[in-house]
XYZ file of C-alpha atoms in Angstrom:
533
model
C 0.000 0.000 0.000
C 1.356 3.410 -1.016
C 1.389 6.006 1.778
C -0.601 9.153 1.081
C 1.977 11.927 0.493
C -0.532 14.463 1.774
C -0.568 12.976 5.266
C 1.361 14.704 8.048
C 2.680 11.287 9.068
C 6.445 11.241 8.842
C 6.788 14.951 8.105
C 9.405 16.875 10.065
C 9.058 20.333 11.589
C 12.266 22.379 11.642
C 12.888 23.518 15.231
C 15.750 26.011 15.370
C 16.383 25.970 19.127
C 15.041 24.726 22.437
C 14.797 25.987 25.988
C 13.526 24.463 29.177
C 11.334 27.414 30.200
C 10.028 30.067 27.817
C 8.649 33.275 29.341
C 6.595 35.547 27.067
C 6.300 39.104 28.353
C 8.761 41.150 30.420
C 6.376 42.993 32.709
C 6.495 42.530 36.501
C 5.029 39.000 36.335
C 7.247 37.840 33.474
C 10.450 39.217 34.973
C 9.667 37.659 38.366
C 8.973 34.302 36.691
C 12.191 34.412 34.644
C 14.267 35.375 37.680
C 12.826 32.561 39.817
C 13.142 29.967 37.026
C 16.762 30.893 36.347
C 17.585 30.838 40.058
C 16.067 27.360 40.190
C 18.595 26.072 37.661
C 16.549 26.124 34.462
C 17.607 27.404 31.075
C 15.311 30.380 30.475
C 14.467 32.450 27.400
C 12.538 35.663 28.136
C 11.006 37.478 25.158
C 9.127 40.762 24.935
C 7.742 42.423 21.807
C 8.736 45.874 23.014
C 10.021 47.960 21.368
C 7.254 47.308 18.868
C 8.280 48.130 15.254
C 6.843 51.415 14.026
C 5.158 49.673 11.078
C 3.285 47.396 13.469
C 2.324 50.296 15.714
C 0.777 52.021 12.696
C -1.687 49.104 12.500
C -2.666 49.570 16.168
C -1.000 46.332 17.246
C -0.741 45.294 19.996
C -2.181 48.528 21.447
C -4.425 51.348 20.185
C -1.517 53.746 19.605
C -3.688 56.514 18.135
C -0.992 58.176 16.030
C 0.597 59.802 19.069
C 3.954 58.054 18.690
C 6.799 60.571 18.776
C 9.410 60.474 16.032
C 11.834 58.648 18.334
C 9.920 55.370 17.861
C 11.432 55.118 14.359
C 14.890 54.777 15.932
C 14.887 51.246 17.336
C 18.276 51.525 19.014
C 17.310 54.721 20.807
C 14.002 53.276 21.985
C 15.687 50.084 23.186
C 18.182 52.145 25.187
C 15.299 54.174 26.616
C 13.552 50.922 27.600
C 16.600 49.625 29.430
C 16.982 52.944 31.251
C 13.306 52.748 32.290
C 13.557 49.087 33.286
C 16.769 48.450 35.283
C 15.301 45.098 36.348
C 15.842 43.854 32.776
C 19.549 44.682 32.951
C 19.789 42.916 36.306
C 18.145 39.860 34.789
C 20.513 39.927 31.810
C 23.499 40.124 34.139
C 22.095 37.122 36.035
C 22.389 35.061 32.844
C 18.836 35.062 31.480
C 18.577 35.031 27.686
C 16.508 38.212 27.128
C 15.246 39.078 23.646
C 13.581 42.458 23.232
C 11.672 43.397 20.103
C 10.679 39.748 19.709
C 7.019 38.775 19.416
C 5.534 35.338 19.984
C 3.068 34.834 17.120
C 1.894 31.330 18.022
C 1.958 28.537 20.608
C 1.497 24.930 19.536
C 1.122 21.804 21.626
C -0.362 18.399 20.857
C -4.067 18.257 21.719
C -7.379 17.089 20.303
C -7.014 18.803 16.921
C -3.216 18.781 16.662
C -1.383 15.547 17.231
C 1.822 15.566 15.226
C 3.962 18.236 16.906
C 7.473 17.152 17.966
C 6.828 18.521 21.448
C 5.780 22.013 22.495
C 6.636 24.764 20.060
C 6.406 28.567 19.873
C 6.777 30.783 16.821
C 8.962 33.859 17.331
C 9.343 36.971 15.175
C 12.341 39.174 15.934
C 12.794 42.879 15.351
C 14.555 42.149 12.042
C 11.356 40.360 10.913
C 12.991 36.943 10.981
C 10.735 34.101 12.093
C 11.726 30.787 13.604
C 10.429 28.068 15.913
C 11.611 27.363 19.442
C 10.837 24.209 21.417
C 10.130 24.426 25.147
C 9.247 22.201 28.077
C 7.290 24.818 30.033
C 5.925 28.207 28.968
C 4.849 31.066 31.222
C 2.709 33.576 29.350
C 2.693 37.119 30.747
C 1.475 39.115 27.745
C -0.252 41.833 29.759
C -3.242 43.957 28.809
C -4.667 46.139 26.065
C -7.493 48.680 25.901
C -11.137 48.417 24.871
C -12.018 50.547 21.849
C -14.964 52.947 21.859
C -16.540 54.377 18.709
C -17.660 57.984 18.360
C -17.369 60.482 15.498
C -13.695 61.203 14.933
C -12.286 58.302 16.943
C -10.274 57.406 13.858
C -8.353 60.706 14.085
C -4.732 60.788 15.301
C -4.900 61.479 19.020
C -7.542 58.931 20.089
C -5.575 56.197 21.829
C -5.700 53.553 24.534
C -4.621 54.202 28.111
C -2.115 51.363 28.087
C -0.654 52.594 24.789
C -0.220 56.064 26.306
C 1.589 54.641 29.330
C 3.839 52.463 27.151
C 4.823 55.433 25.000
C 5.328 57.683 28.008
C 6.960 55.429 30.596
C 8.728 52.798 28.485
C 9.605 54.627 25.256
C 9.700 58.256 26.402
C 7.932 59.084 23.137
C 4.342 60.149 23.844
C 3.527 63.074 21.547
C 0.872 64.650 23.758
C 0.558 67.627 26.093
C -3.165 67.927 27.015
C -5.354 64.850 27.309
C -8.890 63.870 28.309
C -9.450 60.478 29.942
C -12.626 58.584 29.018
C -13.720 56.405 31.927
C -13.542 57.011 35.666
C -12.824 53.485 36.832
C -10.003 52.785 39.257
C -7.945 51.488 36.316
C -8.492 54.700 34.342
C -7.668 56.969 37.277
C -4.474 55.031 38.056
C -3.436 55.543 34.415
C -4.326 59.238 34.604
C -2.219 59.747 37.731
C 0.729 57.911 36.147
C 0.516 60.142 33.062
C 0.361 63.256 35.255
C 3.555 62.078 36.959
C 5.125 61.840 33.495
C 4.284 65.453 32.726
C 1.067 64.997 30.717
C -1.744 67.409 31.619
C -5.027 65.567 32.169
C -7.584 68.326 31.657
C -10.690 66.263 32.479
C -12.051 62.791 33.157
C -15.311 61.943 31.366
C -17.693 59.307 32.764
C -21.064 58.198 31.388
C -22.310 57.019 34.802
C -24.221 59.261 37.194
C -21.659 58.809 39.969
C -17.955 58.209 40.253
C -17.203 54.501 39.958
C -13.619 54.380 41.235
C -11.994 53.873 44.608
C -12.687 56.938 46.789
C -9.006 57.496 47.507
C -8.217 57.636 43.794
C -11.116 60.029 43.191
C -9.775 62.282 45.969
C -6.312 62.292 44.378
C -7.821 63.271 41.016
C -9.750 66.140 42.639
C -6.641 67.208 44.550
C -4.835 67.426 41.202
C -7.458 69.946 40.081
C -9.072 67.611 37.530
C -12.839 67.638 37.037
C -14.685 64.330 36.708
C -17.550 65.068 34.326
C -20.467 62.716 35.029
C -23.383 61.753 32.772
C -21.240 62.595 29.764
C -20.091 60.699 26.688
C -18.109 61.775 23.622
C -20.131 63.210 20.744
C -17.173 63.813 18.464
C -13.829 65.586 18.168
C -12.517 68.735 16.590
C -9.363 68.254 14.567
C -6.825 69.755 12.198
C -4.079 68.338 9.995
C -2.264 66.971 13.068
C -5.282 65.220 14.539
C -7.427 65.901 17.592
C -7.728 69.464 18.888
C -10.723 68.965 21.183
C -13.322 66.534 22.534
C -16.969 67.413 21.873
C -19.445 66.609 24.664
C -23.176 67.258 24.972
C -22.926 71.012 25.529
C -19.229 71.852 25.544
C -15.923 71.185 23.820
C -12.771 70.471 25.817
C -9.530 71.670 24.262
C -7.026 68.796 24.094
C -4.651 67.035 21.701
C -5.361 63.500 22.939
C -8.428 61.495 23.954
C -7.470 58.468 26.028
C -9.696 55.383 26.056
C -9.813 54.181 29.642
C -13.239 52.532 29.618
C -11.898 48.995 29.872
C -8.576 47.209 30.413
C -8.648 43.858 28.604
C -6.470 40.800 29.407
C -4.329 40.089 26.331
C -5.185 36.398 25.874
C -4.902 36.195 22.082
C -1.848 33.920 22.190
C -3.471 31.548 24.699
C -6.891 31.439 23.056
C -5.401 30.824 19.606
C -3.404 27.937 21.068
C -6.646 26.313 22.255
C -6.609 27.199 25.950
C -9.963 27.186 27.728
C -10.910 30.847 28.281
C -13.935 31.999 30.269
C -15.605 35.308 31.081
C -14.859 36.587 34.576
C -16.119 40.077 35.407
C -13.909 40.198 38.487
C -10.841 39.724 36.265
C -11.838 42.221 33.544
C -13.228 39.917 30.869
C -12.223 36.697 29.183
C -9.289 35.018 30.939
C -7.757 31.532 30.773
C -9.132 28.947 33.196
C -6.221 28.261 35.559
C -5.365 25.293 37.718
C -2.555 24.557 40.141
C 0.600 26.550 39.488
C -1.311 28.856 37.110
C -1.442 26.091 34.513
C -3.956 26.606 31.685
C -6.002 23.802 30.133
C -2.964 23.229 27.885
C -0.487 21.185 29.859
C 2.805 22.984 30.560
C 1.485 26.408 29.477
C 0.884 28.829 32.352
C -0.549 32.344 32.488
C 0.359 35.118 34.923
C 0.098 38.868 35.247
C -2.586 40.929 33.537
C -3.343 38.270 30.897
C -4.508 36.066 33.799
C -6.781 38.776 35.188
C -6.888 42.505 35.871
C -8.304 44.235 38.936
C -7.635 47.574 40.582
C -5.550 46.388 43.531
C -3.331 44.344 41.237
C -2.834 47.328 38.917
C -1.838 49.535 41.836
C 0.539 46.993 43.404
C 3.030 45.275 41.091
C 3.974 42.818 43.849
C 0.747 40.880 43.184
C 1.749 40.188 39.569
C 5.272 39.365 40.730
C 3.855 36.838 43.193
C 1.966 35.142 40.348
C 5.186 34.945 38.339
C 7.160 33.373 41.188
C 4.431 30.829 41.949
C 4.176 29.816 38.272
C 7.968 29.503 38.005
C 8.081 27.222 41.047
C 5.418 24.981 39.500
C 7.248 24.956 36.147
C 10.540 24.013 37.818
C 8.850 21.176 39.679
C 7.284 19.936 36.420
C 10.683 19.604 34.716
C 12.308 17.886 37.678
C 14.083 20.848 39.232
C 12.397 20.757 42.595
C 12.082 24.134 44.221
C 10.307 25.134 47.383
C 7.088 26.951 46.585
C 7.254 30.621 47.635
C 5.529 31.271 50.932
C 3.076 33.724 49.414
C -0.663 33.676 48.907
C -2.167 33.352 45.448
C -3.416 36.853 44.506
C -7.183 36.908 44.004
C -9.559 39.772 43.142
C -11.849 41.098 45.831
C -15.086 42.996 45.447
C -14.251 46.652 45.705
C -17.502 48.506 45.173
C -16.161 49.675 41.804
C -18.945 48.901 39.282
C -16.389 48.556 36.499
C -14.810 45.681 38.418
C -17.773 44.156 40.221
C -20.322 44.573 37.398
C -18.003 44.871 34.437
C -20.542 43.619 31.892
C -23.150 46.249 32.723
C -20.516 48.976 32.840
C -19.089 48.207 29.391
C -22.564 47.868 27.888
C -23.481 51.250 29.376
C -20.449 52.892 27.746
C -21.216 51.340 24.356
C -24.851 52.410 24.671
C -23.873 55.968 25.621
C -21.175 56.390 22.974
C -21.693 53.944 20.098
C -25.493 53.727 20.075
C -25.671 57.475 20.648
C -23.288 58.254 17.782
C -24.442 59.196 14.268
C -25.268 56.133 12.176
C -22.243 56.594 9.919
C -19.679 56.111 12.687
C -17.498 53.065 12.059
C -17.245 50.572 14.912
C -14.801 48.462 12.888
C -12.414 51.024 11.418
C -10.413 48.546 9.337
C -13.437 47.261 7.385
C -15.459 50.493 7.776
C -18.511 48.835 9.340
C -21.028 50.809 11.375
C -23.013 49.549 14.357
C -26.182 49.510 12.222
C -24.489 47.444 9.495
C -23.113 45.077 12.093
C -26.476 44.509 13.807
C -28.263 44.238 10.446
C -25.602 41.697 9.392
C -25.019 43.675 6.183
C -22.712 42.044 3.609
C -19.125 43.322 3.306
C -18.799 46.499 1.249
C -16.460 44.931 -1.309
C -19.297 42.643 -2.484
C -21.180 45.754 -3.625
C -24.518 44.205 -2.614
C -27.468 46.614 -2.284
C -28.406 46.963 1.366
C -31.626 45.126 2.146
C -33.979 45.873 5.044
C -33.585 43.489 7.943
C -37.356 42.912 8.126
C -37.280 43.229 11.904
C -35.462 39.940 12.359
C -33.488 39.536 15.564
C -29.898 38.378 15.587
C -31.070 35.111 17.113
C -33.260 34.520 14.038
C -30.462 35.488 11.683
C -27.747 33.429 13.324
C -29.766 30.493 14.616
C -30.336 29.191 18.111
C -28.161 30.202 21.035
C -26.539 33.506 21.971
C -25.196 35.728 19.171
C -21.697 34.710 18.172
C -19.123 37.369 17.170
C -17.437 34.805 14.910
C -20.660 34.487 12.898
C -20.821 38.261 12.631
C -17.175 38.311 11.540
C -17.760 35.831 8.731
C -20.922 37.549 7.497
C -19.793 41.186 7.719
C -15.952 41.046 8.069
C -16.158 43.083 11.290
C -12.963 42.344 13.211
C -11.025 40.929 10.247
C -8.834 43.951 9.455
C -5.132 44.637 10.047
C -5.645 45.459 13.737
C -7.052 41.914 14.134
C -10.116 43.131 16.006
C -8.243 44.884 18.794
C -10.230 48.112 18.395
C -13.670 46.563 17.900
C -13.750 43.116 19.549
C -15.209 44.202 22.912
C -17.527 46.739 21.284
C -19.017 44.029 19.069
C -19.484 41.808 22.114
C -21.317 44.622 23.940
C -23.435 45.547 20.890
C -24.615 41.975 20.497
C -25.429 41.767 24.211
C -27.377 45.044 24.028
C -29.257 43.985 20.889
C -30.431 40.718 22.440
C -30.735 42.051 26.027
C -28.193 39.547 27.304
C -25.513 39.746 29.989
C -22.107 40.454 28.476
C -20.885 37.083 29.730
C -23.498 35.317 27.542
C -21.819 36.474 24.332
C -18.954 34.129 23.356
C -15.434 35.334 22.786
C -14.559 36.071 19.173
C -11.898 33.638 18.014
C -8.194 34.296 17.555
C -5.955 32.464 15.109
C -2.200 32.296 14.719
C -0.277 34.309 13.783
C -1.549 36.694 16.454
C 0.887 39.375 15.300
C 1.198 40.787 11.757
C 3.912 39.059 9.717
C 5.273 39.706 6.268
C 5.133 36.814 3.798
C 8.921 36.721 3.905
C 8.922 36.350 7.689
C 6.255 33.654 7.478
C 8.374 31.464 5.178
C 9.866 29.006 7.643
C 12.088 26.146 6.434
C 9.954 23.240 5.191
C 10.304 19.517 4.975
C 10.731 18.812 1.205
C 7.947 16.224 1.488
C 5.562 19.015 2.490
C 6.648 21.335 -0.312
C 6.190 18.569 -2.897
C 2.400 18.599 -2.542
C 1.958 22.091 -1.094
C -1.313 22.862 -2.893
C -3.104 19.885 -1.361
C -2.400 21.314 2.126
C -4.512 24.355 1.308
C -7.475 22.489 -0.176
C -7.010 24.214 -3.533
C -8.918 23.029 -6.611
C -6.333 21.057 -8.567
C -5.995 20.181 -12.220
C -4.191 16.853 -12.265
C -5.035 13.463 -10.789
C -2.308 12.339 -8.335
C -0.169 9.625 -9.864
C -0.796 7.406 -6.844
C -4.531 7.477 -7.582
C -4.399 6.847 -11.348
C -6.367 3.720 -12.246
C -4.447 0.857 -13.791
C -6.755 0.883 -16.812
C -8.568 3.844 -18.367
C -12.311 3.917 -17.806
C -14.957 6.599 -18.125
C -15.480 6.340 -14.344
C -11.872 7.377 -13.804
C -12.815 10.869 -15.014
C -15.036 11.479 -11.943
C -14.735 15.140 -11.050
C -14.920 14.582 -7.309
C -11.444 13.048 -7.226
C -8.701 14.922 -5.425
C -6.128 16.524 -7.701
C -2.696 18.044 -7.374
C -0.415 20.013 -9.672
C 2.193 18.346 -11.826
């Protein structure tokens, strides 16, 4: 019997290097994990995608950068030096012998599971700052990819100067390259006010905080600090647009006033950055106490994928954890101890408690779903109908909820005939992945980072469902933009020989191994698989 050349059986994957423990993300949790793992005797590789290439930042990946990147971000060497000056802990880790790779993104994690059973172990795809891609094998991985910001549509939110809170802090604190002087913060949660105070410390003037709720929703101490700084918290307000010139935003338009500013900061929701984990197949669940969808974690912060652990903000965000980096560091040390034990390097577990969120009285933390829906209702639903929720594909909220076909099909818009999303999409809660396939919302270059949570909230509002009832829109690898050149990894010649069959392409020629011994009319059946010559 001739083996089918299209089978993965016997094919080899080219693995360029291996490490015992791979740590992805060099924030407080990732650095603590790498330090503990290295001290425990393991070979450790620590990667972090910062400094992010300017070309990637222009696509609002991994943050909503909002066009407020100073010219210095084009000079990678200067930004890397600035990073090391801002993060002396990285230099200490390097001097301790940890293999640290800055400007290196992890675009995929792969481990044998139900739908993938031929990997030669556990593998990660890396993309370095020179846009070279390769595969690294690992025994244990600790994912500490951090957070990003929820987008919020209103007229003019596509103008330079509308950016995420985390992007602003990265540019200001890590890169020293935030091109902003006067900013307005949208959102008065504890998370937003912490970000505002950090930006004030970096010399950025926060001229106002805008909140759609009728009362302040943050910790009272933080609210007092904002008032002491002379900043007004404007309640029962939502953006109605921006004024702008050739350089971007010049003001934020509210119901009955316009605030002069050069930057509008989106602080309505900090989102755990789980794209790498979810694309790998990890079980992720909605947890309002942890700021949205997070991986389900077991002992030692292990995800549902054996040997892959999650710590830091990607494992959950809450106000106390944001204000106290030692909580994320504790998660990193606990995960490292479990990873060391798993590879046979026994280490005593740190005598520290597992950090857990507590109810704070902050509606954005305790009732996150209602809070995010309220912001989308106040801003997106209240915006003119032509405002794009998905900027990449230029899709409005009305087109999304009507499930209008993508614009490139040039199909005349048809009335929805009062059908609900449940009737359009079938039984069960509305699924953002269905919406994505039918409208292309979330399929642009930013990979849904600006619209994913808005779409979730819009669907929940349309069907009067809790936010947690709307499934998470899917991620797929690569979770970071890659050029075709970077994506061309070395291939087993046996794979390249029948490359078209791997993509399910219509093929012209009958494979030689399926040619009948004698010619018959039946041998011309069109349903046979074909390959190229």
